[in-house]
Every structure is written in structure tokens, then in C-alpha cells.
Amino acid sequence: MSGPADQAGRVRRDALARLARRPMSRARLAAALIARWGDERAVSEVLDSLARAGLIDDRAFADEAIRQALAEAPAAEAYLVARLVGLGVDEALARQRAAAALANHDEDADARALARECLARAPESLPIEARLRRVAGRLARRGYDEETVRSALDGLSPG
């Protein structure tokens, strides 16, 4: 017969295995462990222990997720916050980390740079209106608001 210590050991091994495969937010890891083991108390105790050991750190996780997102392409704060929340990061922490990451960024300049890159990659065989719609869509998907998108498109000189 297995006791609470055995259950906590299994939960801990599972948590460590999941973290070894890829970094996870505390909330996402908790959801996965509860779904598998069903023991919320054991999961909470294990996660507290892992957090004390520095193996779960939502702030560091958020910063790394932001770094990866911005390495793909420029993005607005709204995009970064939504991405982090989708990964299980608390919304307040997501907003704080996204704002900190973009503190030295010029959103308009980033949007213009992304717009130029997208336009350069759009097939020349498409009419300019279609290429500009694609650019606008890409900017919107990266979280830029309508005014920023419009401004970035106005700054393009189709070639």
C-alpha cells in the first residue's frame, strides 16, 4: 500500500521529468500534474518545494518566453502578455515582464521594421493591395493596434 509520501515522490518525479523536457509555468505544470495524479495537496507541496529550490520560477520563465518571441519577430506588449498568459503565467506578472522587456523599444519603429520585412517577403506577383493586407495581418497578429499598423503601412514605399 502506498502512502502520501509515495504519492508525493511520484508527483515530484513526474514534475522533474516534465521540467527536464521543457520549461513550464507553475500553473501549467500544476494543471498537468493534477490531471495525472488528482492529488492537489501533493502537487501543491511538490511545486512549493520545487519553487524553493529554484526549479520553478515564473518570472524567469516569462523573461525567456519573451526573449524567444522577440527573437522570432518584433511584437507589441499585448501580444507578449497574451502569449505569456496562454503559457500559464499570471496576467499581472505577464504585463510587468512584457513592459520591462519593451521599455527600451520604440513600438512604432519595431512595427515599421516588421512591415518592411513582411512586404519584402510577400510575393511580387500579388497586387500591392494584397501584399499590404498581408503585412497588416502580420502586424495585427503580433499585437500591434490599428493605429500603429496604419502608421507602419503609411511608411512603406512599395517597390
CSV table of N, CA and C in Angstrom, one decimal:
chain,number,residue,atom,x,y,z
A,1,MET,N,0.8,-1.2,0.0
A,1,MET,CA,0.0,0.0,0.0
A,1,MET,C,0.9,1.2,0.0
A,2,SER,N,0.5,2.2,-0.8
A,2,SER,CA,1.3,3.4,-0.9
A,2,SER,C,0.7,4.5,-0.1
A,3,GLY,N,1.6,5.3,0.6
A,3,GLY,CA,1.1,6.4,1.4
A,3,GLY,C,1.3,7.8,0.7
A,4,PRO,N,1.0,8.8,1.5
A,4,PRO,CA,1.2,10.2,0.9
A,4,PRO,C,2.6,10.5,0.5
A,5,ALA,N,3.6,9.9,1.2
A,5,ALA,CA,5.0,10.2,0.8
A,5,ALA,C,5.3,9.6,-0.5
A,6,ASP,N,4.8,8.4,-0.7
A,6,ASP,CA,5.0,7.7,-2.0
A,6,ASP,C,4.3,8.5,-3.1
A,7,GLN,N,3.1,9.0,-2.9
A,7,GLN,CA,2.4,9.8,-3.9
A,7,GLN,C,3.2,11.1,-4.2
A,8,ALA,N,3.7,11.7,-3.2
A,8,ALA,CA,4.4,13.0,-3.4
A,8,ALA,C,5.7,12.7,-4.1
A,9,GLY,N,6.3,11.5,-3.9
A,9,GLY,CA,7.5,11.1,-4.6
A,9,GLY,C,7.3,10.9,-6.1
A,10,ARG,N,6.1,10.3,-6.4
A,10,ARG,CA,5.7,10.1,-7.8
A,10,ARG,C,5.4,11.4,-8.5
A,11,VAL,N,4.7,12.3,-7.8
A,11,VAL,CA,4.4,13.6,-8.3
A,11,VAL,C,5.7,14.4,-8.6
A,12,ARG,N,6.6,14.3,-7.6
A,12,ARG,CA,7.9,15.0,-7.8
A,12,ARG,C,8.7,14.5,-9.0
A,13,ARG,N,8.8,13.2,-9.1
A,13,ARG,CA,9.5,12.6,-10.3
A,13,ARG,C,8.8,13.0,-11.6
A,14,ASP,N,7.5,13.0,-11.6
A,14,ASP,CA,6.8,13.4,-12.8
A,14,ASP,C,7.1,14.9,-13.1
A,15,ALA,N,7.0,15.7,-12.1
A,15,ALA,CA,7.3,17.2,-12.3
A,15,ALA,C,8.7,17.4,-12.8
A,16,LEU,N,9.6,16.7,-12.2
A,16,LEU,CA,11.0,16.9,-12.7
A,16,LEU,C,11.2,16.4,-14.1
A,17,ALA,N,10.6,15.3,-14.4
A,17,ALA,CA,10.7,14.8,-15.8
A,17,ALA,C,10.0,15.8,-16.8
A,18,ARG,N,8.9,16.4,-16.4
A,18,ARG,CA,8.3,17.4,-17.3
A,18,ARG,C,9.2,18.6,-17.5
A,19,LEU,N,9.7,19.1,-16.4
A,19,LEU,CA,10.6,20.3,-16.4
A,19,LEU,C,11.9,20.0,-17.2
A,20,ALA,N,12.3,18.7,-17.2
A,20,ALA,CA,13.5,18.4,-17.9
A,20,ALA,C,13.3,18.4,-19.4
A,21,ARG,N,12.0,18.1,-19.8
A,21,ARG,CA,11.7,18.2,-21.2
A,21,ARG,C,11.6,19.6,-21.8
A,22,ARG,N,10.9,20.5,-20.9
A,22,ARG,CA,10.8,21.9,-21.3
A,22,ARG,C,10.4,22.7,-20.1
A,23,PRO,N,10.8,24.0,-20.1
A,23,PRO,CA,10.3,24.8,-19.0
A,23,PRO,C,8.8,25.0,-19.1
A,24,MET,N,8.3,25.2,-17.9
A,24,MET,CA,6.8,25.4,-17.8
A,24,MET,C,6.5,26.4,-16.7
A,25,SER,N,5.4,27.0,-16.8
A,25,SER,CA,5.0,27.9,-15.7
A,25,SER,C,4.4,27.0,-14.6
A,26,ARG,N,4.4,27.6,-13.4
A,26,ARG,CA,3.8,26.8,-12.3
A,26,ARG,C,2.4,26.4,-12.5
A,27,ALA,N,1.6,27.3,-13.1
A,27,ALA,CA,0.2,27.0,-13.3
A,27,ALA,C,0.0,25.9,-14.3
A,28,ARG,N,0.8,25.9,-15.4
A,28,ARG,CA,0.7,24.8,-16.4
A,28,ARG,C,1.2,23.5,-15.8
A,29,LEU,N,2.3,23.5,-15.1
A,29,LEU,CA,2.8,22.3,-14.5
A,29,LEU,C,1.8,21.8,-13.5
A,30,ALA,N,1.2,22.6,-12.7
A,30,ALA,CA,0.2,22.2,-11.7
A,30,ALA,C,-1.0,21.5,-12.4
A,31,ALA,N,-1.5,22.1,-13.5
A,31,ALA,CA,-2.6,21.6,-14.2
A,31,ALA,C,-2.3,20.2,-14.7
A,32,ALA,N,-1.1,20.0,-15.3
A,32,ALA,CA,-0.7,18.7,-15.8
A,32,ALA,C,-0.6,17.7,-14.7
A,33,LEU,N,0.0,18.1,-13.6
A,33,LEU,CA,0.2,17.1,-12.5
A,33,LEU,C,-1.1,16.7,-11.9
A,34,ILE,N,-2.0,17.7,-11.7
A,34,ILE,CA,-3.3,17.4,-11.1
A,34,ILE,C,-4.1,16.5,-12.0
A,35,ALA,N,-4.0,16.8,-13.3
A,35,ALA,CA,-4.8,16.0,-14.3
A,35,ALA,C,-4.3,14.5,-14.2
A,36,ARG,N,-3.0,14.3,-14.0
A,36,ARG,CA,-2.5,13.0,-14.0
A,36,ARG,C,-2.7,12.3,-12.6
A,37,TRP,N,-2.4,13.0,-11.5
A,37,TRP,CA,-2.3,12.4,-10.2
A,37,TRP,C,-3.6,12.7,-9.4
A,38,GLY,N,-4.3,13.8,-9.7
A,38,GLY,CA,-5.5,14.1,-9.0
A,38,GLY,C,-5.4,14.5,-7.5
A,39,ASP,N,-4.2,14.6,-7.0
A,39,ASP,CA,-3.9,14.9,-5.6
A,39,ASP,C,-3.4,16.3,-5.5
A,40,GLU,N,-4.3,17.3,-5.4
A,40,GLU,CA,-4.0,18.7,-5.4
A,40,GLU,C,-3.0,19.1,-4.2
A,41,ARG,N,-3.2,18.4,-3.1
A,41,ARG,CA,-2.3,18.7,-1.9
A,41,ARG,C,-0.9,18.3,-2.2
A,42,ALA,N,-0.7,17.1,-2.7
A,42,ALA,CA,0.6,16.6,-3.0
A,42,ALA,C,1.3,17.5,-4.1
A,43,VAL,N,0.5,17.8,-5.1
A,43,VAL,CA,1.0,18.7,-6.2
A,43,VAL,C,1.4,20.0,-5.7
A,44,SER,N,0.6,20.6,-4.8
A,44,SER,CA,1.0,21.9,-4.3
A,44,SER,C,2.2,21.9,-3.4
A,45,GLU,N,2.3,20.8,-2.6
A,45,GLU,CA,3.6,20.7,-1.8
A,45,GLU,C,4.8,20.5,-2.6
A,46,VAL,N,4.7,19.7,-3.7
A,46,VAL,CA,5.8,19.4,-4.6
A,46,VAL,C,6.2,20.7,-5.3
A,47,LEU,N,5.2,21.4,-5.8
A,47,LEU,CA,5.5,22.7,-6.5
A,47,LEU,C,6.1,23.7,-5.6
A,48,ASP,N,5.7,23.8,-4.3
A,48,ASP,CA,6.3,24.7,-3.4
A,48,ASP,C,7.7,24.3,-3.2
A,49,SER,N,8.0,23.1,-3.0
A,49,SER,CA,9.4,22.6,-2.8
A,49,SER,C,10.3,22.9,-4.0
A,50,LEU,N,9.7,22.7,-5.2
A,50,LEU,CA,10.5,23.0,-6.4
A,50,LEU,C,10.7,24.5,-6.6
A,51,ALA,N,9.8,25.3,-6.2
A,51,ALA,CA,9.9,26.7,-6.3
A,51,ALA,C,11.0,27.2,-5.3
A,52,ARG,N,11.0,26.6,-4.1
A,52,ARG,CA,12.0,27.0,-3.1
A,52,ARG,C,13.4,26.6,-3.6
A,53,ALA,N,13.5,25.5,-4.3
A,53,ALA,CA,14.8,25.0,-4.9
A,53,ALA,C,15.2,25.8,-6.2
A,54,GLY,N,14.3,26.7,-6.6
A,54,GLY,CA,14.6,27.5,-7.8
A,54,GLY,C,14.3,26.8,-9.1
A,55,LEU,N,13.6,25.6,-9.1
A,55,LEU,CA,13.3,24.9,-10.3
A,55,LEU,C,12.1,25.4,-11.0
A,56,ILE,N,11.3,26.1,-10.3
A,56,ILE,CA,10.1,26.7,-10.9
A,56,ILE,C,10.2,28.2,-10.6
A,57,ASP,N,10.3,29.0,-11.6
A,57,ASP,CA,10.4,30.5,-11.5
A,57,ASP,C,9.6,31.1,-12.6
A,58,ASP,N,8.4,31.5,-12.3
A,58,ASP,CA,7.6,32.1,-13.4
A,58,ASP,C,8.2,33.4,-14.0
A,59,ARG,N,8.9,34.1,-13.2
A,59,ARG,CA,9.5,35.4,-13.7
A,59,ARG,C,10.5,35.0,-14.7
A,60,ALA,N,11.4,34.1,-14.4
A,60,ALA,CA,12.5,33.7,-15.4
A,60,ALA,C,11.9,33.0,-16.6
A,61,PHE,N,10.8,32.2,-16.3
A,61,PHE,CA,10.1,31.6,-17.4
A,61,PHE,C,9.5,32.6,-18.4
A,62,ALA,N,8.9,33.6,-17.8
A,62,ALA,CA,8.3,34.7,-18.6
A,62,ALA,C,9.3,35.5,-19.4
A,63,ASP,N,10.5,35.8,-18.8
A,63,ASP,CA,11.5,36.5,-19.5
A,63,ASP,C,12.1,35.7,-20.6
A,64,GLU,N,12.2,34.4,-20.4
A,64,GLU,CA,12.8,33.6,-21.5
A,64,GLU,C,11.7,33.4,-22.7
A,65,ALA,N,10.5,33.3,-22.3
A,65,ALA,CA,9.4,33.2,-23.4
A,65,ALA,C,9.4,34.5,-24.2
A,66,ILE,N,9.5,35.6,-23.5
A,66,ILE,CA,9.6,36.9,-24.2
A,66,ILE,C,10.8,37.0,-25.1
A,67,ARG,N,11.9,36.6,-24.6
A,67,ARG,CA,13.2,36.6,-25.4
A,67,ARG,C,13.0,35.8,-26.7
A,68,GLN,N,12.4,34.6,-26.5
A,68,GLN,CA,12.2,33.8,-27.7
A,68,GLN,C,11.2,34.4,-28.7
A,69,ALA,N,10.1,35.0,-28.1
A,69,ALA,CA,9.1,35.7,-29.0
A,69,ALA,C,9.7,36.8,-29.8
A,70,LEU,N,10.5,37.6,-29.1
A,70,LEU,CA,11.1,38.8,-29.8
A,70,LEU,C,12.2,38.4,-30.7
A,71,ALA,N,12.8,37.2,-30.5
A,71,ALA,CA,13.8,36.7,-31.5
A,71,ALA,C,13.2,36.3,-32.8
A,72,GLU,N,11.9,35.8,-32.7
A,72,GLU,CA,11.2,35.5,-33.9
A,72,GLU,C,10.9,36.7,-34.8
A,73,ALA,N,10.4,37.7,-34.1
A,73,ALA,CA,10.0,39.0,-34.8
A,73,ALA,C,9.6,40.0,-33.7
A,74,PRO,N,9.6,41.3,-34.1
A,74,PRO,CA,9.1,42.3,-33.1
A,74,PRO,C,7.7,42.0,-32.8
A,75,ALA,N,7.3,42.4,-31.6
A,75,ALA,CA,5.9,42.2,-31.1
A,75,ALA,C,5.5,43.3,-30.2
A,76,ALA,N,4.3,43.6,-30.1
A,76,ALA,CA,3.7,44.6,-29.2
A,76,ALA,C,3.5,43.9,-27.8
A,77,GLU,N,3.3,44.8,-26.8
A,77,GLU,CA,3.1,44.3,-25.4
A,77,GLU,C,1.9,43.4,-25.3
A,78,ALA,N,0.8,43.8,-26.1
A,78,ALA,CA,-0.4,43.0,-26.0
A,78,ALA,C,-0.2,41.5,-26.4
A,79,TYR,N,0.6,41.3,-27.5
A,79,TYR,CA,1.0,40.0,-28.0
A,79,TYR,C,1.7,39.2,-26.9
A,80,LEU,N,2.8,39.9,-26.3
A,80,LEU,CA,3.6,39.2,-25.3
A,80,LEU,C,2.8,38.8,-24.1
A,81,VAL,N,1.9,39.7,-23.7
A,81,VAL,CA,1.1,39.4,-22.5
A,81,VAL,C,0.1,38.2,-22.8
A,82,ALA,N,-0.5,38.2,-24.0
A,82,ALA,CA,-1.4,37.1,-24.3
A,82,ALA,C,-0.6,35.8,-24.5
A,83,ARG,N,0.5,35.9,-25.0
A,83,ARG,CA,1.4,34.6,-25.1
A,83,ARG,C,1.7,34.1,-23.8
A,84,LEU,N,2.2,35.0,-22.9
A,84,LEU,CA,2.5,34.5,-21.5
A,84,LEU,C,1.3,34.0,-20.8
A,85,VAL,N,0.2,34.6,-20.8
A,85,VAL,CA,-1.0,34.2,-20.2
A,85,VAL,C,-1.4,32.8,-20.7
A,86,GLY,N,-1.3,32.6,-22.0
A,86,GLY,CA,-1.5,31.3,-22.6
A,86,GLY,C,-0.6,30.2,-22.2
A,87,LEU,N,0.6,30.6,-21.7
A,87,LEU,CA,1.6,29.7,-21.2
A,87,LEU,C,1.4,29.4,-19.7
A,88,GLY,N,0.4,30.1,-19.1
A,88,GLY,CA,0.1,29.9,-17.7
A,88,GLY,C,0.7,30.9,-16.7
A,89,VAL,N,1.2,31.9,-17.3
A,89,VAL,CA,1.8,33.0,-16.4
A,89,VAL,C,0.7,33.9,-15.9
A,90,ASP,N,0.7,34.3,-14.7
A,90,ASP,CA,-0.2,35.2,-14.1
A,90,ASP,C,-0.3,36.5,-14.9
A,91,GLU,N,-1.5,37.0,-15.2
A,91,GLU,CA,-1.6,38.2,-16.0
A,91,GLU,C,-0.8,39.4,-15.5
A,92,ALA,N,-0.8,39.6,-14.2
A,92,ALA,CA,-0.1,40.8,-13.7
A,92,ALA,C,1.4,40.6,-13.9
A,93,LEU,N,1.9,39.4,-13.7
A,93,LEU,CA,3.3,39.2,-13.9
A,93,LEU,C,3.6,39.3,-15.4
A,94,ALA,N,2.8,38.8,-16.2
A,94,ALA,CA,3.0,38.9,-17.7
A,94,ALA,C,3.0,40.3,-18.1
A,95,ARG,N,2.1,41.2,-17.6
A,95,ARG,CA,2.1,42.6,-18.0
A,95,ARG,C,3.4,43.3,-17.5
A,96,GLN,N,3.8,42.9,-16.3
A,96,GLN,CA,5.0,43.6,-15.8
A,96,GLN,C,6.3,43.2,-16.6
A,97,ARG,N,6.4,41.9,-16.9
A,97,ARG,CA,7.6,41.4,-17.6
A,97,ARG,C,7.6,41.9,-19.1
A,98,ALA,N,6.4,41.9,-19.7
A,98,ALA,CA,6.4,42.4,-21.1
A,98,ALA,C,6.7,43.9,-21.1
A,99,ALA,N,6.2,44.7,-20.2
A,99,ALA,CA,6.5,46.1,-20.1
A,99,ALA,C,8.0,46.3,-19.9
A,100,ALA,N,8.6,45.5,-19.0
A,100,ALA,CA,10.0,45.7,-18.7
A,100,ALA,C,10.9,45.3,-20.0
A,101,ALA,N,10.4,44.3,-20.7
A,101,ALA,CA,11.2,43.8,-21.9
A,101,ALA,C,11.1,44.9,-23.0
A,102,LEU,N,10.0,45.6,-23.1
A,102,LEU,CA,9.8,46.5,-24.2
A,102,LEU,C,10.2,48.0,-23.8
A,103,ALA,N,10.6,48.2,-22.5
A,103,ALA,CA,10.9,49.5,-22.0
A,103,ALA,C,11.8,50.3,-22.9
A,104,ASN,N,12.8,49.7,-23.5
A,104,ASN,CA,13.7,50.4,-24.4
A,104,ASN,C,13.4,50.2,-25.9
A,105,HIS,N,12.2,49.8,-26.2
A,105,HIS,CA,11.9,49.6,-27.6
A,105,HIS,C,11.0,50.7,-28.1
A,106,ASP,N,11.1,51.1,-29.3
A,106,ASP,CA,10.2,52.0,-29.9
A,106,ASP,C,9.2,51.2,-30.7
A,107,GLU,N,8.0,51.1,-30.2
A,107,GLU,CA,7.0,50.3,-30.8
A,107,GLU,C,6.7,50.7,-32.3
A,108,ASP,N,6.7,51.9,-32.6
A,108,ASP,CA,6.4,52.4,-34.0
A,108,ASP,C,7.6,51.9,-34.9
A,109,ALA,N,8.8,52.1,-34.4
A,109,ALA,CA,10.0,51.7,-35.2
A,109,ALA,C,10.0,50.1,-35.4
A,110,ASP,N,9.6,49.4,-34.3
A,110,ASP,CA,9.6,47.9,-34.5
A,110,ASP,C,8.5,47.5,-35.5
A,111,ALA,N,7.4,48.2,-35.4
A,111,ALA,CA,6.3,47.9,-36.3
A,111,ALA,C,6.7,48.2,-37.8
A,112,ARG,N,7.3,49.3,-38.0
A,112,ARG,CA,7.8,49.7,-39.3
A,112,ARG,C,8.8,48.7,-39.9
A,113,ALA,N,9.7,48.2,-39.0
A,113,ALA,CA,10.7,47.3,-39.4
A,113,ALA,C,10.1,45.9,-39.8
A,114,LEU,N,9.1,45.5,-39.0
A,114,LEU,CA,8.4,44.3,-39.3
A,114,LEU,C,7.6,44.4,-40.6
A,115,ALA,N,7.0,45.6,-40.8
A,115,ALA,CA,6.2,45.8,-42.0
A,115,ALA,C,7.1,45.7,-43.2
A,116,ARG,N,8.3,46.4,-43.2
A,116,ARG,CA,9.2,46.3,-44.3
A,116,ARG,C,9.7,44.9,-44.6
A,117,GLU,N,10.0,44.2,-43.5
A,117,GLU,CA,10.4,42.8,-43.7
A,117,GLU,C,9.3,41.9,-44.4
A,118,CYS,N,8.1,42.1,-43.9
A,118,CYS,CA,6.9,41.3,-44.4
A,118,CYS,C,6.6,41.7,-45.9
A,119,LEU,N,6.7,43.0,-46.2
A,119,LEU,CA,6.5,43.4,-47.5
A,119,LEU,C,7.5,42.9,-48.5
A,120,ALA,N,8.8,42.8,-48.0
A,120,ALA,CA,9.9,42.3,-48.8
A,120,ALA,C,9.7,40.8,-49.1
A,121,ARG,N,9.1,40.1,-48.2
A,121,ARG,CA,8.9,38.7,-48.3
A,121,ARG,C,7.6,38.3,-49.1
A,122,ALA,N,6.7,39.3,-49.2
A,122,ALA,CA,5.4,39.0,-49.9
A,122,ALA,C,5.7,38.8,-51.4
A,123,PRO,N,5.0,37.8,-52.0
A,123,PRO,CA,5.2,37.5,-53.4
A,123,PRO,C,4.9,38.8,-54.3
A,124,GLU,N,5.9,39.1,-55.1
A,124,GLU,CA,5.8,40.3,-56.0
A,124,GLU,C,4.6,40.1,-57.0
A,125,SER,N,4.2,38.8,-57.2
A,125,SER,CA,3.1,38.5,-58.2
A,125,SER,C,1.8,39.0,-57.7
A,126,LEU,N,1.7,39.3,-56.4
A,126,LEU,CA,0.4,39.7,-55.8
A,126,LEU,C,0.3,41.2,-56.0
A,127,PRO,N,-0.9,41.7,-56.2
A,127,PRO,CA,-1.1,43.2,-56.3
A,127,PRO,C,-0.7,43.8,-54.9
A,128,ILE,N,-0.3,45.1,-55.0
A,128,ILE,CA,0.2,45.7,-53.8
A,128,ILE,C,-0.8,45.8,-52.7
A,129,GLU,N,-2.1,45.9,-53.0
A,129,GLU,CA,-3.1,45.9,-52.0
A,129,GLU,C,-3.1,44.6,-51.2
A,130,ALA,N,-3.0,43.5,-51.9
A,130,ALA,CA,-3.0,42.2,-51.3
A,130,ALA,C,-1.7,42.0,-50.4
A,131,ARG,N,-0.6,42.5,-50.9
A,131,ARG,CA,0.6,42.4,-50.1
A,131,ARG,C,0.5,43.3,-48.8
A,132,LEU,N,-0.1,44.5,-49.0
A,132,LEU,CA,-0.3,45.3,-47.8
A,132,LEU,C,-1.3,44.7,-46.8
A,133,ARG,N,-2.3,44.0,-47.3
A,133,ARG,CA,-3.2,43.4,-46.4
A,133,ARG,C,-2.5,42.3,-45.6
A,134,ARG,N,-1.6,41.6,-46.3
A,134,ARG,CA,-0.8,40.5,-45.6
A,134,ARG,C,0.1,41.2,-44.5
A,135,VAL,N,0.7,42.3,-44.8
A,135,VAL,CA,1.5,43.0,-43.9
A,135,VAL,C,0.7,43.4,-42.7
A,136,ALA,N,-0.5,44.0,-43.0
A,136,ALA,CA,-1.3,44.5,-41.9
A,136,ALA,C,-1.8,43.3,-41.0
A,137,GLY,N,-2.1,42.2,-41.6
A,137,GLY,CA,-2.5,41.0,-40.8
A,137,GLY,C,-1.3,40.5,-39.9
A,138,ARG,N,-0.1,40.5,-40.5
A,138,ARG,CA,1.0,40.0,-39.7
A,138,ARG,C,1.2,41.0,-38.5
A,139,LEU,N,1.2,42.3,-38.7
A,139,LEU,CA,1.3,43.2,-37.6
A,139,LEU,C,0.3,43.1,-36.6
A,140,ALA,N,-1.0,42.9,-37.0
A,140,ALA,CA,-2.1,42.7,-36.1
A,140,ALA,C,-1.9,41.4,-35.2
A,141,ARG,N,-1.4,40.3,-35.9
A,141,ARG,CA,-1.2,39.1,-35.2
A,141,ARG,C,0.0,39.2,-34.2
A,142,ARG,N,0.9,40.2,-34.4
A,142,ARG,CA,2.0,40.4,-33.4
A,142,ARG,C,1.6,41.4,-32.4
A,143,GLY,N,0.3,41.8,-32.3
A,143,GLY,CA,-0.3,42.6,-31.2
A,143,GLY,C,-0.3,44.1,-31.4
A,144,TYR,N,0.1,44.5,-32.6
A,144,TYR,CA,0.1,46.0,-32.8
A,144,TYR,C,-1.3,46.5,-33.0
A,145,ASP,N,-1.7,47.6,-32.4
A,145,ASP,CA,-3.0,48.2,-32.6
A,145,ASP,C,-3.2,48.8,-34.0
A,146,GLU,N,-4.5,49.1,-34.2
A,146,GLU,CA,-4.8,49.6,-35.6
A,146,GLU,C,-4.1,50.8,-36.0
A,147,GLU,N,-3.9,51.7,-35.0
A,147,GLU,CA,-3.2,53.0,-35.3
A,147,GLU,C,-1.7,52.7,-35.7
A,148,THR,N,-1.1,51.9,-35.0
A,148,THR,CA,0.3,51.5,-35.2
A,148,THR,C,0.4,50.8,-36.5
A,149,VAL,N,-0.5,49.9,-36.8
A,149,VAL,CA,-0.5,49.2,-38.1
A,149,VAL,C,-0.6,50.2,-39.3
A,150,ARG,N,-1.6,51.1,-39.1
A,150,ARG,CA,-1.8,52.1,-40.2
A,150,ARG,C,-0.6,53.0,-40.4
A,151,SER,N,0.0,53.4,-39.3
A,151,SER,CA,1.2,54.2,-39.4
A,151,SER,C,2.4,53.5,-40.1
A,152,ALA,N,2.5,52.2,-39.7
A,152,ALA,CA,3.6,51.4,-40.3
A,152,ALA,C,3.4,51.2,-41.8
A,153,LEU,N,2.1,51.0,-42.2
A,153,LEU,CA,1.8,50.8,-43.6
A,153,LEU,C,2.0,52.1,-44.4
A,154,ASP,N,1.6,53.3,-43.8
A,154,ASP,CA,1.8,54.6,-44.4
A,154,ASP,C,3.3,54.8,-44.7
A,155,GLY,N,4.2,54.3,-43.9
A,155,GLY,CA,5.6,54.5,-44.0
A,155,GLY,C,6.3,53.6,-45.1
A,156,LEU,N,5.5,52.7,-45.6
A,156,LEU,CA,6.1,51.8,-46.7
A,156,LEU,C,6.0,52.5,-48.0
A,157,SER,N,7.1,52.3,-48.8
A,157,SER,CA,7.1,52.7,-50.2
A,157,SER,C,7.2,51.5,-51.0
A,158,PRO,N,6.1,51.0,-51.6
A,158,PRO,CA,6.1,49.8,-52.4
A,158,PRO,C,7.0,49.9,-53.6
A,159,GLY,N,7.7,48.8,-53.8
A,159,GLY,CA,8.7,48.8,-54.8
A,159,GLY,C,8.4,47.9,-55.9
